[in-house]
Coordinates of C-alpha atoms in Angstrom, one line a residue:
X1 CA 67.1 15.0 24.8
X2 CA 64.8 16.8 27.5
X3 CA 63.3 14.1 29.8
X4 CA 62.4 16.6 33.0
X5 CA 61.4 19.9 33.3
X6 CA 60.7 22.4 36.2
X7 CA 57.6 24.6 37.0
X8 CA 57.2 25.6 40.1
X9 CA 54.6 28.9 38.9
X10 CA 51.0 28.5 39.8
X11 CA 48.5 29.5 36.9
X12 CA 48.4 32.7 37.1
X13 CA 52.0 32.8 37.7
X14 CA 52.7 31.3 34.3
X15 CA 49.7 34.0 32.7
X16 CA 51.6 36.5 33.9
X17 CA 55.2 35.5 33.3
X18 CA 53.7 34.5 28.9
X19 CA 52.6 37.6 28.9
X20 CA 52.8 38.9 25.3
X21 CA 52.7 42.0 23.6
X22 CA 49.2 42.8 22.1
X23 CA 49.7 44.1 18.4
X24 CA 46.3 45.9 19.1
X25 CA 46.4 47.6 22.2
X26 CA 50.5 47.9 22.2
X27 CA 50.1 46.6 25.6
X28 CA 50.9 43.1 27.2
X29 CA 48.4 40.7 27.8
X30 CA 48.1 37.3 30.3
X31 CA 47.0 34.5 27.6
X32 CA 43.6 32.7 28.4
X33 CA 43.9 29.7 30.1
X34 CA 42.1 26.7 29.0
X35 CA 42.0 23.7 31.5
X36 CA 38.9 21.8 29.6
X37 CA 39.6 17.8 28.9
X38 CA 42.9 15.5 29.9
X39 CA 40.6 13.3 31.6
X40 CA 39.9 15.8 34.8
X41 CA 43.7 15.9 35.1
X42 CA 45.2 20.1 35.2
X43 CA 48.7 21.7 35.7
X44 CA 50.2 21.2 39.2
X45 CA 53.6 23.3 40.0
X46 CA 56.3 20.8 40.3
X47 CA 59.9 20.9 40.8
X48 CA 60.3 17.4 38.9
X49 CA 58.3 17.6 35.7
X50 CA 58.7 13.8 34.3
X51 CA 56.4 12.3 31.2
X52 CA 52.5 11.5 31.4
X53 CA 52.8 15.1 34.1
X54 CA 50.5 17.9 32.7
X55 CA 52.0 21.0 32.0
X56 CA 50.9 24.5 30.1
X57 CA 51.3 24.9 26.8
X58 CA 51.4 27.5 24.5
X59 CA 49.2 27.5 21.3
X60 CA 47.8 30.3 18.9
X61 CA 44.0 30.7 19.5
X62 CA 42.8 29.4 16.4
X63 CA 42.0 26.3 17.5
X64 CA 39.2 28.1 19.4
X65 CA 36.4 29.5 17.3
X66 CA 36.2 32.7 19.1
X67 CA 40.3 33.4 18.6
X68 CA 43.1 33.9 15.8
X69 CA 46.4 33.1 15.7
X70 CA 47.2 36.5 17.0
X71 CA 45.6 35.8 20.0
X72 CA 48.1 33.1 22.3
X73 CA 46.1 30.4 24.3
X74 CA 47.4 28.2 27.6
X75 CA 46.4 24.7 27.1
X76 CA 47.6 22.5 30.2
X77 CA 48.6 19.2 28.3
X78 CA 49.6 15.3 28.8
X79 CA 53.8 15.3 28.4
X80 CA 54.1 12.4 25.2
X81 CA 52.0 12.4 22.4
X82 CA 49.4 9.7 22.3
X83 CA 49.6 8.4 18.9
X84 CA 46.1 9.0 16.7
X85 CA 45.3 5.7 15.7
X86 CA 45.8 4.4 19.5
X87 CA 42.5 2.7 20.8
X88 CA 42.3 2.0 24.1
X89 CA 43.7 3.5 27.2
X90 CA 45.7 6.3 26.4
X91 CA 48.2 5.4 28.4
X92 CA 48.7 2.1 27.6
X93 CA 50.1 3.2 23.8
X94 CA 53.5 1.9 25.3
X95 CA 55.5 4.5 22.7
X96 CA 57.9 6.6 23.9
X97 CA 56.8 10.4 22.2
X98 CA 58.7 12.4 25.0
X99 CA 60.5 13.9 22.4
X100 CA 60.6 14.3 18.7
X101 CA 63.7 14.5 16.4
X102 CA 64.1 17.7 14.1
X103 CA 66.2 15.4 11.8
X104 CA 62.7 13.0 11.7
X105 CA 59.7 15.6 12.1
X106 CA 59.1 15.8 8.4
X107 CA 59.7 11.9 7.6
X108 CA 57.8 10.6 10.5
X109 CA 54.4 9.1 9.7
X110 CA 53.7 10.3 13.6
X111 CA 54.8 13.4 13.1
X112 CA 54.7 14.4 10.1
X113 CA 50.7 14.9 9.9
X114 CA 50.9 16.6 12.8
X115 CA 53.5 19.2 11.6
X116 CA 51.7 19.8 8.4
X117 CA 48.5 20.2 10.0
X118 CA 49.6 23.3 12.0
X119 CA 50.0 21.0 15.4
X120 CA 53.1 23.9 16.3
X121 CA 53.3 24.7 20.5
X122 CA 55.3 25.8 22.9
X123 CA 56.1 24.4 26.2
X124 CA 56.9 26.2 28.9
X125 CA 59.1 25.6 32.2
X126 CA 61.5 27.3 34.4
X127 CA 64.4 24.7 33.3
X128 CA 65.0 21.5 32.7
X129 CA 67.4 18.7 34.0
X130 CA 70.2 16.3 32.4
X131 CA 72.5 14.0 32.9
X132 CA 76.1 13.3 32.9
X133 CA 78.2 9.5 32.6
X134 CA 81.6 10.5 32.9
X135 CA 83.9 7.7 30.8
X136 CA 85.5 6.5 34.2
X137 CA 81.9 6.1 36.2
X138 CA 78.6 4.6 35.3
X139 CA 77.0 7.5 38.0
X140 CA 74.9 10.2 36.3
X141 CA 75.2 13.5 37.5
X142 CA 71.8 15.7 37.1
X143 CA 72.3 19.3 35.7
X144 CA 70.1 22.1 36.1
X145 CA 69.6 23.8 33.1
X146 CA 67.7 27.5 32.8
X147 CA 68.3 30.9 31.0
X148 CA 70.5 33.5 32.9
X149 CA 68.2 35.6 35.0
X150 CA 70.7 38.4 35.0
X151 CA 70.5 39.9 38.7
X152 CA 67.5 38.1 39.7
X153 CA 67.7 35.5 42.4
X154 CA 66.7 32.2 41.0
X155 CA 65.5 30.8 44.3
X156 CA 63.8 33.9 45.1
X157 CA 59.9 33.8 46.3
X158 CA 58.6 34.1 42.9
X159 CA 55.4 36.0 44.8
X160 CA 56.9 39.0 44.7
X161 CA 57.2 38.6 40.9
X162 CA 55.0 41.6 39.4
X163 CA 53.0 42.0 36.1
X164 CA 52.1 45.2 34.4
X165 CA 50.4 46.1 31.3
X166 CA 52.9 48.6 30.2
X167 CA 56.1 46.7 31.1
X168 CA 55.0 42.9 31.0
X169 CA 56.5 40.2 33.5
X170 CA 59.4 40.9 36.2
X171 CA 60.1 37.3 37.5
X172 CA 61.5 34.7 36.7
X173 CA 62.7 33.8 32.8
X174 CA 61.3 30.8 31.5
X175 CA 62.5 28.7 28.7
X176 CA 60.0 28.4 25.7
X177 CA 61.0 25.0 24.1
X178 CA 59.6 24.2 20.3
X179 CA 57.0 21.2 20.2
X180 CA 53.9 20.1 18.8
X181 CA 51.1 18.5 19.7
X182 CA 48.0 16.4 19.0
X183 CA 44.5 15.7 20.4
X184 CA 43.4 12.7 21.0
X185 CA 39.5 11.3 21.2
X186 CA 38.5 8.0 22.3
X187 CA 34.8 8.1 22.8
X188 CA 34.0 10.2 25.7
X189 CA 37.5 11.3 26.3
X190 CA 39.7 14.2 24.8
X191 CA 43.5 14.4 25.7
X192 CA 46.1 17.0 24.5
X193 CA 49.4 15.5 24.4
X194 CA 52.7 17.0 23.0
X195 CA 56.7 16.7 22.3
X196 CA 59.2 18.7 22.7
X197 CA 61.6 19.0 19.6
X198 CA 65.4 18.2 20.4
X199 CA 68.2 18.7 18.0
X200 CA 72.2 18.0 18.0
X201 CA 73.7 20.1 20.8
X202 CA 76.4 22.8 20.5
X203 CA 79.1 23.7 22.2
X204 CA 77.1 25.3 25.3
X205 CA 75.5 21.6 25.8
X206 CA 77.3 18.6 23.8
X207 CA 79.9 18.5 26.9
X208 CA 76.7 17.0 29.0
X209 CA 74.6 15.5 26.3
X210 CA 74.6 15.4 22.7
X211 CA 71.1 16.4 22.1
X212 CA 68.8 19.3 23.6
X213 CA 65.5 20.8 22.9
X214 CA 65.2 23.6 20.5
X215 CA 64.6 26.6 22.6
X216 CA 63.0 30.0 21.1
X217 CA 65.2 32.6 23.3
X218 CA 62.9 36.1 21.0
X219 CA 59.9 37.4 20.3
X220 CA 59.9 36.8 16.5
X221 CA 60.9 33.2 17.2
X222 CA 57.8 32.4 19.5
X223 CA 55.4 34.7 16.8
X224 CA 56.8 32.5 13.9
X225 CA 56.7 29.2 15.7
X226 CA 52.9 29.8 16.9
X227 CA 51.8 31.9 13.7
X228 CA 50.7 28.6 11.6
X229 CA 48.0 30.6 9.3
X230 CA 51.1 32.9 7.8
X231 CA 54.4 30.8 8.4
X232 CA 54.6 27.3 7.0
X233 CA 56.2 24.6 8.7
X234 CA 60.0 24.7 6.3
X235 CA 59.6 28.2 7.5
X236 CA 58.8 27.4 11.4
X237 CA 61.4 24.8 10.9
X238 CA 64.1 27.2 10.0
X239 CA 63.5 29.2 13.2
X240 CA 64.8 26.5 15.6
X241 CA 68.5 26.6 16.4
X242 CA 70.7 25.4 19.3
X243 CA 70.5 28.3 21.5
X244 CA 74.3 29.7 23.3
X245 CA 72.3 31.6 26.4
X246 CA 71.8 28.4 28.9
X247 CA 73.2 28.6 31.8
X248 CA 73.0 25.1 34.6
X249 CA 74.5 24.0 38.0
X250 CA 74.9 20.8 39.6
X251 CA 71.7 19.3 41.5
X252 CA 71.2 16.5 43.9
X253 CA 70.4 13.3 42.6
X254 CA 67.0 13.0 44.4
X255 CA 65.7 14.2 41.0
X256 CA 66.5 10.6 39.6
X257 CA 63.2 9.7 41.1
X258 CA 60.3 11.2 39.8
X259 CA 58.4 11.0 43.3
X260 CA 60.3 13.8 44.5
X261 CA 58.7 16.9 43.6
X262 CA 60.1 19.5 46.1
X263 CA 62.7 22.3 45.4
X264 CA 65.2 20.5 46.4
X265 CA 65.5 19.1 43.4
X266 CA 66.7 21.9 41.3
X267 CA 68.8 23.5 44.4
X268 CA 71.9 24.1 43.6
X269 CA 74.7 21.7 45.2
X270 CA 78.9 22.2 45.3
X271 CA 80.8 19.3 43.4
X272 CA 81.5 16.7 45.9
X273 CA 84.1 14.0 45.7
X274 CA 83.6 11.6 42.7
X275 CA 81.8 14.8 41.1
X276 CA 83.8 16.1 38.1
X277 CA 84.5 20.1 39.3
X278 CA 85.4 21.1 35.4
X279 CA 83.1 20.8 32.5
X280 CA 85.6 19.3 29.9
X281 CA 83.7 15.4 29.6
X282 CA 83.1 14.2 26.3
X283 CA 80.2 11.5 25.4
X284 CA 82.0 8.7 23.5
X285 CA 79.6 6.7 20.9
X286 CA 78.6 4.2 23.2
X287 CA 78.1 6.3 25.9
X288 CA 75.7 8.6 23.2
X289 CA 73.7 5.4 23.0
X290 CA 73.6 4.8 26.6
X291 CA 72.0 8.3 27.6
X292 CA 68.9 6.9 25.7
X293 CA 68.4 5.4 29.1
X294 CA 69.4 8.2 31.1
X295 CA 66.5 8.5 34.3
X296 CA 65.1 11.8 32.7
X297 CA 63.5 9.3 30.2
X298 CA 60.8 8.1 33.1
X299 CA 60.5 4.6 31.0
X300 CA 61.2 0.9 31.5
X301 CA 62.4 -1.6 29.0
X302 CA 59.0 -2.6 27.7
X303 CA 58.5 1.0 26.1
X304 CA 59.4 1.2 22.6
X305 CA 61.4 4.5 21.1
X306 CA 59.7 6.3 18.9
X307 CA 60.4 5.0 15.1
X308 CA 57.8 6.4 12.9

């Protein structure tokens, strides 16, 4: 399950740190960004990402007449696919499309189409948040999840990040989680709206939660995953595995809320009393079926889970 992310990159931030090497030019080069539609709504740096936020995504150019799928595009999009045959107002589909199953993708009638139609993107983010019930307590604890930056500073000012042609991004390392995505039309009014993929977790995650989105940690993972004119979608499929790299820390529970934006909400906190100090808890069944309610999931009772 991935119910929150973090961003806190401006645009050209995020250009810079998707920079990609240019089979060309043998140089790296900042993807386009292309803000057009969602309604007038664009990407703003967050420390609280939560569903219906926009966010960048990554997609190959050919979508865009003037591109291929060599060339990668950033395409700021709606968090929760907005099902194609949903008239109305697109947010009033009351379907919960945060995330899409890997064990569904090719059975779902939501899906499915989308998959086969070369609907393949990436979504980016500096981390992402979940939650822990212990068996003893009801109280979820929020976990900061992110790759290992080696002997960067993960709080450092991300200003003095640099970009080069010849050696790419030095800031921060981002997470590029699997997902796909659909556009939406409803008379005057285009939307881009995605999901991110999830899948069983391993033993880096299944202590926390027993799902977690399939993350592309190397270069031939992204090409394949965003190549849709040369690799087909049992052969995209077949990239995605749980990843062993993650690394996370304990974070204040003022990211419950998704109101609270700030960096405090991915800040790194010491394990207080009533806060398990070892990572050894184990979801039982029932509390694998509780965390479908978890606060990362941003919805209310009246939402339906996505069935199709």
């Amino acid at each position: 399950m991935c119910g929150r992310t973090s961003l806190s990159l401006n645009k050209e931030q995020v250009r810079c740190a998707c920079a990609y090497k240019s089979r060309k030019e043998n140089v790296y080069v900042k993807p386009e960004w292309k803000p057009e539609h969602n309604n007038g709504k664009d990407f703003i740096p967050s420390y609280n990402i939560a569903p219906t936020d926009i966010t960048p995504v990554l997609i190959a150019g050919n979508d865009f007449k003037t591109s291929s799928s060599l060339v990668r595009i950033l395409k700021p999009m709606l968090w929760g696919i907005i099902p194609p045959w949903h008239q109305g107002d697109y947010k009033s589909h009351n379907v919960s499309t945060n995330n899409c199953r890997i064990e569904n993708i090719k059975t779902s009638k939501l899906y499915s189409p989308i998959l086969q139609n070369g609907g393949r993107c990436i979504i980016i983010a500096e981390g992402f948040y979940e939650w822990q019930t212990t068996v003893k307590s009801k109280t979820k604890q929020p976990y900061y999840i992110y790759m290992p930056q080696g002997d960067k500073n993960e709080t450092k000012d991300t200003s003095e990040d640099k970009f080069s042609e010849i050696n790419g991004w030095d800031g921060v390392k981002l997470i590029h989680m699997a997902g796909i995505y659909n556009i939406w039309k409803s008379e005057d009014i285009i939307i881009y709206s995605y999901s991110i993929i999830t899948m069983e977790s391993n033993d880096t995650m299944n202590w926390l939660h027993h799902r977690m989105p399939a993350i592309l940690e190397n270069d031939e993972q992204i090409n394949a995953w965003l190549d849709v004119e040369n690799v087909g979608a049992d052969m995209a499929l077949a990239y995605l595995k749980p990843v062993k790299i993650l690394t996370y820390h304990l974070v204040s529970t003022i990211v419950n809320n998704s109101r609270n934006k700030s960096a405090d909400c991915n800040k790194k906190i010491s394990a207080g009393k009533g806060t398990q100090k070892t990572l050894t808890s184990f979801f039982s069944k029932s509390e694998k079926r509780k965390s479908d309610q978890d606060p990362e999931e941003n919805s209310n009772k009246k939402i339906k889970h996505e069935k199709y």
